[in-house]
Amino acid sequence: MISNINFDGYMVAIDIDFATRKIAGMLKTQKVIEQDGDLFTMKTLSTFRNYYSSFKIGEEFEEVTKGLDNRKCKSMVNWDGERMVCVQTGEKRNRGWTHWIEGEHLYLELCCEGQVLTSPPGKIASLL
Ligand code: YOG
């Protein structure tokens, strides 16, 4: 993760407590993505916690956001052109994320309820 806008707002939206938000806000996460056809594994790595997710494009799966807000979602990931879009249906409305690549950088936008965690305009990547 190089930079971001509104990481804290996103964490508030998924009910992460103050102390955890302060720690998480300092982290420089790394993303490891593995692809085998339509099967993806995404690892979000940091010195504090890691998060793992595996899915097949177009197939709904049970996602437990273990180590994040520990909620259950029915999630599905699809391509929207060059963008990979995940919808996370559950207790929180309007929850999901979008990945895309521009130049050398991987971008990620995460949303929940009214909050959007994204990249600074004209600047480099939110790689959360
Ligand atoms: O990735 O959905 O790439 O699975 C967003 C962090 C901080 C834990 C992670 C650990 C939300 C405490 C998005 C940070 C903050 C704060 C590193 C992961 C929540 C809790 C794990 C994600 C998708 C798309 C693939």
Coordinates of N, CA, C and O and ligand atoms in Angstrom, one line a residue:
M1 N 0.8 -1.2 0.0 CA 0.0 0.0 0.0 C 0.9 1.2 0.0 O 1.7 1.4 0.9
I2 N 0.7 2.0 -1.0 CA 1.5 3.2 -1.1 C 0.8 4.4 -0.5 O 1.4 5.2 0.2
S3 N -0.5 4.6 -0.8 CA -1.3 5.7 -0.2 C -2.8 5.3 -0.3 O -3.2 4.4 -0.9
N4 N -3.5 6.1 0.5 CA -5.0 5.9 0.5 C -5.7 7.1 0.9 O -5.1 8.0 1.6
I5 N -7.0 7.2 0.6 CA -7.9 8.2 1.2 C -9.0 7.4 1.9 O -9.6 6.5 1.4
N6 N -9.2 7.9 3.2 CA -10.4 7.4 4.0 C -10.3 6.0 4.5 O -11.3 5.3 4.6
F7 N -9.1 5.5 4.7 CA -9.0 4.2 5.4 C -9.8 4.2 6.7 O -10.5 3.3 7.0
D8 N -9.6 5.3 7.5 CA -10.3 5.3 8.8 C -11.8 5.3 8.6 O -12.5 4.6 9.4
G9 N -12.3 6.1 7.7 CA -13.8 6.1 7.4 C -14.3 4.7 7.1 O -15.4 4.4 7.6
Y10 N -13.6 4.0 6.3 CA -14.0 2.6 6.0 C -14.0 1.8 7.2 O -14.9 1.0 7.4
M11 N -13.0 1.9 8.0 CA -12.9 1.1 9.2 C -14.0 1.4 10.2 O -14.6 0.5 10.9
V12 N -14.4 2.7 10.3 CA -15.5 3.1 11.2 C -16.8 2.4 10.6 O -17.6 1.9 11.4
A13 N -17.0 2.4 9.3 CA -18.2 1.9 8.7 C -18.3 0.4 9.0 O -19.4 -0.1 9.1
I14 N -17.2 -0.4 9.2 CA -17.3 -1.8 9.5 C -17.1 -2.0 11.0 O -16.8 -3.1 11.5
D15 N -17.2 -0.9 11.8 CA -17.2 -1.0 13.3 C -15.9 -1.4 13.9 O -15.9 -2.1 15.0
I16 N -14.8 -1.1 13.3 CA -13.5 -1.4 14.0 C -13.2 -0.4 15.1 O -13.4 0.8 14.9
D17 N -12.8 -0.9 16.2 CA -12.6 0.0 17.4 C -11.5 1.0 17.2 O -10.6 0.7 16.4
F18 N -11.5 2.0 18.0 CA -10.5 3.1 17.9 C -9.0 2.6 18.0 O -8.2 3.0 17.1
A19 N -8.7 1.8 19.0 CA -7.3 1.4 19.2 C -6.8 0.5 17.9 O -5.7 0.7 17.5
T20 N -7.7 -0.3 17.5 CA -7.4 -1.2 16.3 C -7.2 -0.3 15.1 O -6.3 -0.5 14.3
R21 N -8.1 0.7 14.9 CA -7.9 1.6 13.8 C -6.6 2.4 13.8 O -6.0 2.6 12.7
K22 N -6.2 2.8 15.0 CA -4.9 3.5 15.1 C -3.7 2.6 14.6 O -2.8 3.1 14.0
I23 N -3.8 1.4 15.0 CA -2.7 0.4 14.6 C -2.8 0.2 13.1 O -1.8 0.3 12.4
A24 N -4.0 -0.1 12.7 CA -4.2 -0.5 11.2 C -3.8 0.7 10.3 O -3.2 0.5 9.3
G25 N -4.1 1.9 10.8 CA -3.8 3.1 10.0 C -2.3 3.3 9.7 O -1.9 4.0 8.8
M26 N -1.4 2.7 10.5 CA 0.0 2.8 10.4 C 0.6 1.7 9.4 O 1.8 1.8 9.0
L27 N -0.2 0.8 9.1 CA 0.3 -0.4 8.3 C 0.6 -0.1 6.9 O -0.1 0.7 6.2
K28 N 1.6 -0.7 6.3 CA 1.9 -0.7 4.9 C 1.6 -2.2 4.4 O 2.5 -3.0 4.6
T29 N 0.4 -2.4 3.9 CA 0.1 -3.7 3.6 C 0.7 -4.1 2.2 O 1.0 -3.3 1.4
Q30 N 0.7 -5.4 2.0 CA 1.1 -5.9 0.7 C 0.1 -6.9 0.2 O -0.6 -7.6 1.0
K31 N -0.1 -6.9 -1.1 CA -1.1 -7.8 -1.7 C -0.4 -8.9 -2.5 O 0.4 -8.5 -3.4
V32 N -0.7 -10.1 -2.3 CA -0.2 -11.2 -3.1 C -1.4 -11.9 -3.8 O -2.3 -12.3 -3.1
I33 N -1.4 -11.9 -5.1 CA -2.5 -12.4 -5.9 C -2.0 -13.6 -6.7 O -1.1 -13.4 -7.4
E34 N -2.7 -14.7 -6.6 CA -2.4 -15.9 -7.4 C -3.6 -16.2 -8.3 O -4.7 -16.1 -7.8
Q35 N -3.4 -16.5 -9.5 CA -4.5 -16.8 -10.5 C -4.2 -18.2 -11.1 O -3.1 -18.5 -11.5
D36 N -5.3 -19.0 -11.1 CA -5.2 -20.2 -11.9 C -6.6 -20.3 -12.7 O -7.6 -20.7 -12.2
G37 N -6.5 -19.7 -13.9 CA -7.8 -19.6 -14.7 C -8.7 -18.7 -14.0 O -8.4 -17.5 -13.8
D38 N -9.9 -19.2 -13.6 CA -10.9 -18.4 -13.0 C -10.8 -18.4 -11.4 O -11.6 -17.8 -10.7
L39 N -9.8 -19.1 -11.0 CA -9.6 -19.2 -9.5 C -8.6 -18.3 -9.0 O -7.5 -18.2 -9.6
F40 N -8.9 -17.5 -8.0 CA -8.0 -16.5 -7.5 C -7.8 -16.7 -6.0 O -8.7 -17.1 -5.3
T41 N -6.6 -16.5 -5.5 CA -6.3 -16.4 -4.1 C -5.7 -15.0 -3.9 O -4.8 -14.6 -4.6
M42 N -6.2 -14.3 -2.9 CA -5.7 -13.0 -2.6 C -5.2 -13.0 -1.1 O -6.0 -13.4 -0.2
K43 N -4.0 -12.6 -0.9 CA -3.5 -12.5 0.4 C -3.2 -11.0 0.7 O -2.4 -10.4 -0.1
T44 N -3.7 -10.5 1.8 CA -3.4 -9.1 2.2 C -2.6 -9.3 3.4 O -3.0 -9.8 4.4
L45 N -1.3 -8.8 3.3 CA -0.3 -9.1 4.4 C 0.1 -7.9 5.1 O 0.3 -6.8 4.5
S46 N 0.3 -8.0 6.4 CA 0.8 -6.9 7.1 C 1.5 -7.4 8.4 O 1.4 -8.6 8.7
T47 N 2.3 -6.6 9.1 CA 3.0 -7.0 10.3 C 2.0 -7.3 11.4 O 2.4 -7.9 12.4
F48 N 0.8 -6.8 11.3 CA -0.2 -6.9 12.4 C -1.1 -8.1 12.2 O -1.3 -8.9 13.1
R49 N -1.7 -8.1 11.0 CA -2.6 -9.3 10.7 C -2.6 -9.5 9.2 O -2.2 -8.6 8.4
N50 N -3.0 -10.7 8.8 CA -3.1 -11.1 7.4 C -4.6 -11.4 7.1 O -5.3 -11.8 8.0
Y51 N -4.9 -11.3 5.9 CA -6.3 -11.7 5.4 C -6.2 -12.5 4.1 O -5.5 -12.0 3.2
Y52 N -6.9 -13.6 4.1 CA -6.8 -14.5 3.0 C -8.2 -14.7 2.4 O -9.2 -14.8 3.1
S53 N -8.3 -14.7 1.1 CA -9.5 -15.0 0.4 C -9.3 -15.7 -0.9 O -8.4 -15.4 -1.6
S54 N -10.1 -16.8 -1.1 CA -10.1 -17.5 -2.4 C -11.4 -17.6 -3.0 O -12.4 -17.7 -2.3
F55 N -11.5 -17.4 -4.3 CA -12.8 -17.4 -5.0 C -12.6 -17.8 -6.4 O -11.5 -17.7 -7.0
K56 N -13.8 -18.1 -7.0 CA -13.9 -18.4 -8.4 C -14.7 -17.3 -9.0 O -15.8 -17.0 -8.5
I57 N -14.3 -16.7 -10.2 CA -15.1 -15.7 -10.8 C -16.5 -16.1 -11.1 O -16.7 -17.2 -11.7
G58 N -17.5 -15.3 -10.7 CA -18.9 -15.6 -11.0 C -19.6 -16.6 -10.1 O -20.7 -16.9 -10.3
E59 N -18.8 -17.1 -9.1 CA -19.4 -18.0 -8.2 C -19.5 -17.5 -6.8 O -18.5 -17.1 -6.2
E60 N -20.8 -17.5 -6.2 CA -21.0 -16.9 -4.9 C -20.2 -17.8 -3.9 O -20.2 -19.0 -4.0
F61 N -19.6 -17.2 -2.9 CA -19.0 -17.9 -1.8 C -19.2 -17.3 -0.4 O -19.6 -16.1 -0.4
E62 N -19.1 -18.1 0.6 CA -19.3 -17.6 2.0 C -18.0 -16.9 2.4 O -16.9 -17.6 2.5
E63 N -18.0 -15.6 2.7 CA -16.8 -15.0 3.1 C -16.9 -14.6 4.6 O -17.9 -14.0 5.0
V64 N -15.9 -15.0 5.4 CA -15.9 -14.5 6.8 C -14.7 -13.6 6.8 O -13.6 -14.0 6.5
T65 N -14.9 -12.4 7.2 CA -13.9 -11.4 7.2 C -13.0 -11.5 8.5 O -13.0 -10.6 9.3
K66 N -12.4 -12.6 8.6 CA -11.7 -13.0 9.8 C -10.5 -12.1 10.1 O -9.7 -11.8 9.2
G67 N -10.4 -11.6 11.3 CA -9.4 -10.6 11.6 C -9.7 -9.2 11.2 O -8.9 -8.3 11.6
L68 N -10.7 -9.0 10.4 CA -11.1 -7.7 10.1 C -12.3 -7.3 11.0 O -12.1 -7.1 12.2
D69 N -13.6 -7.3 10.4 CA -14.7 -7.2 11.3 C -15.4 -8.5 11.6 O -16.5 -8.4 12.3
N70 N -14.9 -9.6 11.2 CA -15.4 -10.9 11.5 C -16.9 -11.1 11.2 O -17.6 -11.7 12.0
R71 N -17.3 -10.5 10.0 CA -18.7 -10.7 9.6 C -18.7 -11.8 8.5 O -17.8 -12.0 7.8
K72 N -20.0 -12.3 8.4 CA -20.2 -13.3 7.3 C -20.8 -12.5 6.1 O -21.8 -11.8 6.3
C73 N -20.3 -12.8 4.9 CA -20.9 -12.2 3.7 C -21.1 -13.3 2.7 O -20.4 -14.2 2.7
K74 N -22.1 -13.1 1.8 CA -22.2 -13.9 0.6 C -21.5 -13.0 -0.4 O -22.0 -11.9 -0.8
S75 N -20.4 -13.4 -0.9 CA -19.6 -12.6 -1.8 C -19.5 -13.2 -3.2 O -19.6 -14.4 -3.4
M76 N -19.4 -12.3 -4.2 CA -19.2 -12.8 -5.5 C -18.3 -11.8 -6.3 O -18.4 -10.6 -6.1
V77 N -17.4 -12.3 -7.0 CA -16.4 -11.5 -7.8 C -16.7 -11.7 -9.3 O -16.8 -12.8 -9.7
N78 N -16.7 -10.6 -10.0 CA -16.9 -10.6 -11.5 C -16.0 -9.6 -12.1 O -15.6 -8.6 -11.5
W79 N -15.7 -9.9 -13.4 CA -15.0 -8.8 -14.2 C -16.1 -7.8 -14.7 O -17.1 -8.2 -15.2
D80 N -15.7 -6.6 -14.6 CA -16.5 -5.5 -15.3 C -15.5 -4.9 -16.2 O -14.7 -4.0 -15.8
G81 N -15.4 -5.4 -17.4 CA -14.3 -5.0 -18.3 C -13.0 -5.4 -17.7 O -12.7 -6.5 -17.4
E82 N -12.1 -4.4 -17.5 CA -10.8 -4.6 -17.0 C -10.8 -4.5 -15.5 O -9.7 -4.6 -14.9
R83 N -11.9 -4.3 -14.9 CA -12.0 -4.2 -13.4 C -12.6 -5.4 -12.8 O -13.5 -6.0 -13.3
M84 N -12.0 -5.8 -11.7 CA -12.5 -6.9 -10.9 C -13.3 -6.4 -9.8 O -12.9 -5.6 -8.9
V85 N -14.6 -6.8 -9.8 CA -15.6 -6.2 -8.8 C -16.1 -7.3 -7.9 O -16.6 -8.3 -8.3
C86 N -16.0 -7.0 -6.6 CA -16.6 -8.0 -5.6 C -17.8 -7.3 -4.9 O -17.6 -6.2 -4.4
V87 N -18.9 -8.0 -4.8 CA -20.0 -7.6 -4.0 C -20.1 -8.4 -2.8 O -20.1 -9.7 -2.9
Q88 N -20.1 -7.8 -1.6 CA -20.2 -8.5 -0.4 C -21.5 -8.3 0.3 O -21.7 -7.3 1.0
T89 N -22.5 -9.2 0.1 CA -23.8 -9.1 0.6 C -23.9 -9.6 2.0 O -23.5 -10.7 2.3
G90 N -24.4 -8.8 2.9 CA -24.5 -9.2 4.3 C -25.1 -8.1 5.1 O -26.0 -7.4 4.6
E91 N -24.7 -8.1 6.4 CA -25.3 -7.1 7.3 C -25.1 -5.7 6.9 O -26.0 -4.8 7.1
K92 N -24.0 -5.4 6.3 CA -23.7 -4.0 5.9 C -24.1 -3.8 4.5 O -23.8 -4.6 3.6
R93 N -24.8 -2.7 4.2 CA -25.2 -2.5 2.8 C -24.1 -1.8 2.0 O -23.2 -1.2 2.6
N94 N -24.2 -1.9 0.7 CA -23.3 -1.3 -0.2 C -21.8 -1.7 0.1 O -20.9 -0.9 0.1
R95 N -21.6 -3.0 0.4 CA -20.3 -3.4 0.7 C -19.6 -4.1 -0.4 O -20.2 -5.0 -1.1
G96 N -18.4 -3.8 -0.7 CA -17.6 -4.5 -1.7 C -16.3 -3.8 -2.1 O -15.9 -2.9 -1.4
W97 N -15.7 -4.3 -3.1 CA -14.4 -3.7 -3.5 C -14.2 -3.9 -5.0 O -14.8 -4.7 -5.7
T98 N -13.3 -3.1 -5.6 CA -13.0 -3.1 -7.0 C -11.4 -3.0 -7.1 O -10.8 -2.2 -6.5
H99 N -10.9 -3.9 -7.9 CA -9.4 -3.8 -8.2 C -9.3 -3.5 -9.7 O -10.0 -4.0 -10.5
W100 N -8.2 -2.8 -10.0 CA -7.8 -2.6 -11.4 C -6.3 -2.2 -11.4 O -5.7 -1.9 -10.4
I101 N -5.8 -2.3 -12.6 CA -4.4 -2.0 -12.8 C -4.3 -0.8 -13.7 O -5.0 -0.7 -14.7
E102 N -3.4 0.2 -13.4 CA -3.1 1.3 -14.2 C -1.6 1.4 -14.2 O -1.0 1.7 -13.2
G103 N -1.0 1.3 -15.4 CA 0.5 1.4 -15.5 C 1.1 0.3 -14.6 O 0.7 -0.9 -14.7
E104 N 2.0 0.7 -13.7 CA 2.7 -0.2 -12.9 C 1.9 -0.6 -11.6 O 2.4 -1.3 -10.8
H105 N 0.8 0.0 -11.4 CA 0.2 0.0 -10.1 C -1.2 -0.8 -10.0 O -2.0 -0.7 -10.9
L106 N -1.3 -1.4 -8.9 CA -2.6 -2.1 -8.6 C -3.4 -1.2 -7.7 O -2.9 -0.7 -6.7
Y107 N -4.6 -1.0 -8.1 CA -5.5 -0.1 -7.3 C -6.6 -0.9 -6.7 O -7.0 -2.0 -7.2
L108 N -7.1 -0.4 -5.5 CA -8.2 -1.0 -4.8 C -9.1 0.1 -4.2 O -8.6 1.0 -3.6
E109 N -10.4 -0.1 -4.5 CA -11.3 0.8 -3.8 C -12.2 -0.2 -3.0 O -12.7 -1.2 -3.5
L110 N -12.4 0.2 -1.7 CA -13.3 -0.6 -0.9 C -14.4 0.3 -0.4 O -14.2 1.5 -0.1
C111 N -15.7 -0.2 -0.4 CA -16.8 0.6 0.1 C -17.6 -0.2 1.1 O -17.6 -1.4 1.1
C112 N -18.2 0.6 1.9 CA -19.1 0.0 2.9 C -20.1 1.1 3.3 O -19.6 2.2 3.7
E113 N -21.4 0.9 3.3 CA -22.4 1.9 3.6 C -22.0 3.2 2.8 O -21.8 3.1 1.6
G114 N -21.9 4.3 3.5 CA -21.6 5.5 2.7 C -20.1 5.8 2.5 O -19.7 6.9 2.0
Q115 N -19.2 4.9 3.0 CA -17.8 5.2 3.0 C -17.0 4.5 1.8 O -17.3 3.4 1.5
V116 N -16.1 5.3 1.2 CA -15.3 4.7 0.2 C -13.8 5.0 0.5 O -13.4 6.1 0.8
L117 N -13.1 3.9 0.5 CA -11.7 3.9 0.7 C -11.0 3.8 -0.6 O -11.2 2.8 -1.3
T118 N -10.2 4.8 -1.0 CA -9.7 4.8 -2.4 C -8.3 5.4 -2.4 O -7.6 5.6 -1.4
S119 N -7.9 5.8 -3.7 CA -6.6 6.4 -3.9 C -6.7 7.9 -4.1 O -7.7 8.4 -4.6
P120 N -5.7 8.7 -3.7 CA -5.7 10.1 -3.9 C -5.8 10.4 -5.4 O -5.0 9.7 -6.2
P121 N -6.6 11.3 -5.9 CA -6.7 11.6 -7.3 C -5.4 12.0 -7.9 O -4.6 12.8 -7.3
G122 N -5.1 11.4 -9.1 CA -3.8 11.8 -9.7 C -2.6 11.2 -9.0 O -1.5 11.5 -9.5
K123 N -2.8 10.5 -8.0 CA -1.6 10.0 -7.3 C -1.6 8.5 -7.4 O -2.4 7.8 -8.0
I124 N -0.6 7.9 -6.7 CA -0.4 6.5 -6.9 C -1.2 5.7 -5.9 O -1.4 6.0 -4.7
A125 N -1.8 4.6 -6.4 CA -2.3 3.4 -5.8 C -2.6 3.4 -4.3 O -1.8 3.5 -3.4
S126 N -3.9 3.0 -4.0 CA -4.2 2.4 -2.7 C -4.1 0.9 -2.9 O -4.9 0.3 -3.6
L127 N -3.1 0.4 -2.2 CA -2.9 -1.1 -2.4 C -3.1 -1.8 -1.1 O -2.3 -2.4 -0.6
L128 N -4.4 -1.7 -0.7 CA -4.6 -2.2 0.7 C -4.8 -3.7 0.6 O -5.6 -4.2 -0.1
Ligands
YOG1 O1 -9.0 -7.6 0.2 O2 -10.9 -7.3 1.3 O3 -7.9 -7.2 -2.3 O4 -9.6 -10.3 -0.1 C1 -9.1 -3.9 4.6 C2 -8.7 -3.6 6.0 C3 -5.9 -4.6 9.7 C4 -6.8 -5.3 10.7 C5 -8.5 -5.2 4.1 C6 -5.2 -5.6 8.9 C7 -9.9 -3.2 6.7 C8 -7.6 -4.4 11.6 C9 -9.1 -5.5 2.8 C10 -4.9 -5.1 7.5 C11 -9.5 -2.9 8.1 C12 -8.6 -3.4 10.9 C13 -4.3 -6.1 6.6 C14 -8.9 -7.0 2.5 C15 -10.2 -3.8 9.1 C16 -9.7 -4.1 10.3 C17 -5.1 -7.4 6.5 C18 -9.7 -7.3 1.3 C19 -9.7 -8.1 -0.9 C20 -9.3 -7.2 -2.1 C21 -9.3 -9.5 -1.2

